[in-house]
CSV table of C-alpha atoms in Angstrom, one decimal:
chain,number,residue,atom,x,y,z
A,1,SER,CA,0.2,13.5,-23.0
A,2,GLN,CA,2.7,14.9,-20.8
A,3,LYS,CA,5.4,17.5,-21.3
A,4,GLU,CA,8.9,16.4,-20.5
A,5,ILE,CA,10.6,18.7,-18.4
A,6,ASN,CA,14.5,19.0,-18.3
A,7,PHE,CA,15.6,20.2,-14.9
A,8,GLU,CA,18.9,22.0,-14.5
A,9,GLU,CA,20.6,20.3,-11.2
A,10,VAL,CA,22.0,22.4,-8.5
A,11,GLU,CA,23.8,21.4,-5.6
A,12,SER,CA,21.8,20.2,-2.8
A,13,GLN,CA,21.6,21.7,0.2
A,14,GLU,CA,21.7,20.2,4.2
A,15,PHE,CA,19.3,21.8,6.7
A,16,SER,CA,20.1,22.1,10.1
A,17,ASP,CA,16.5,21.0,11.0
A,18,GLU,CA,16.2,18.0,8.6
A,19,ALA,CA,15.2,15.8,11.2
A,20,GLU,CA,11.9,17.7,11.7
A,21,ILE,CA,10.8,16.9,8.1
A,22,ALA,CA,8.4,13.8,7.8
A,23,ASP,CA,9.6,10.8,6.4
A,24,TYR,CA,7.3,11.1,3.7
A,25,ALA,CA,8.3,14.3,2.6
A,26,LYS,CA,12.2,14.0,2.5
A,27,ASP,CA,12.6,12.7,-0.8
A,28,GLY,CA,10.2,15.5,-2.0
A,29,VAL,CA,12.1,18.2,-0.4
A,30,ARG,CA,15.7,16.7,-1.1
A,31,ARG,CA,14.6,17.0,-5.0
A,32,MET,CA,13.0,20.5,-5.0
A,33,THR,CA,16.2,21.9,-3.2
A,34,GLU,CA,18.1,20.3,-5.3
A,35,LEU,CA,16.5,21.8,-8.3
A,36,GLY,CA,16.5,25.6,-6.8
A,37,VAL,CA,12.7,25.6,-6.5
A,38,ILE,CA,13.0,25.5,-2.5
A,39,LYS,CA,15.6,27.4,-0.6
A,40,GLY,CA,14.9,27.5,2.9
A,41,SER,CA,16.2,30.4,5.3
A,42,ASP,CA,19.9,30.5,6.6
A,43,GLY,CA,20.0,26.7,6.5
A,44,ILE,CA,16.9,26.0,8.2
A,45,PHE,CA,13.8,24.5,6.3
A,46,ARG,CA,10.8,25.4,9.3
A,47,PRO,CA,8.8,22.4,8.7
A,48,GLY,CA,6.4,23.1,11.2
A,49,ASP,CA,5.6,26.9,10.2
A,50,SER,CA,3.2,28.2,7.8
A,51,ILE,CA,4.7,29.8,4.7
A,52,SER,CA,3.9,33.3,3.7
A,53,ARG,CA,2.1,34.4,0.4
A,54,ALA,CA,5.3,35.8,-1.0
A,55,GLU,CA,7.3,32.5,0.1
A,56,ALA,CA,4.9,30.8,-1.9
A,57,ALA,CA,4.5,32.9,-4.9
A,58,ALA,CA,8.7,32.8,-4.9
A,59,ILE,CA,8.5,28.7,-5.1
A,60,ILE,CA,5.6,28.8,-7.9
A,61,CYS,CA,7.6,31.4,-9.7
A,62,ARG,CA,10.8,28.9,-9.3
A,63,PHE,CA,8.8,25.8,-10.3
A,64,ILE,CA,7.5,27.5,-13.4
A,65,LYS,CA,10.7,28.8,-14.6
A,66,LEU,CA,12.3,25.2,-14.4
A,67,LYS,CA,13.4,24.2,-18.2
């Protein structure tokens, strides 16, 4: 059985490059942003860029800490 996770909501963030986010990913990006798992940088998501190991580690840590 799967463990239920209670997510604490945070305010959704708009990204200035939101139009560049692939349609299939928009809902996931929005949800992970609302949960504070992904944050972007200075209002930019950079969907075409690679992420660094440090950025990936930060995302993983924020995801693991969700309650």
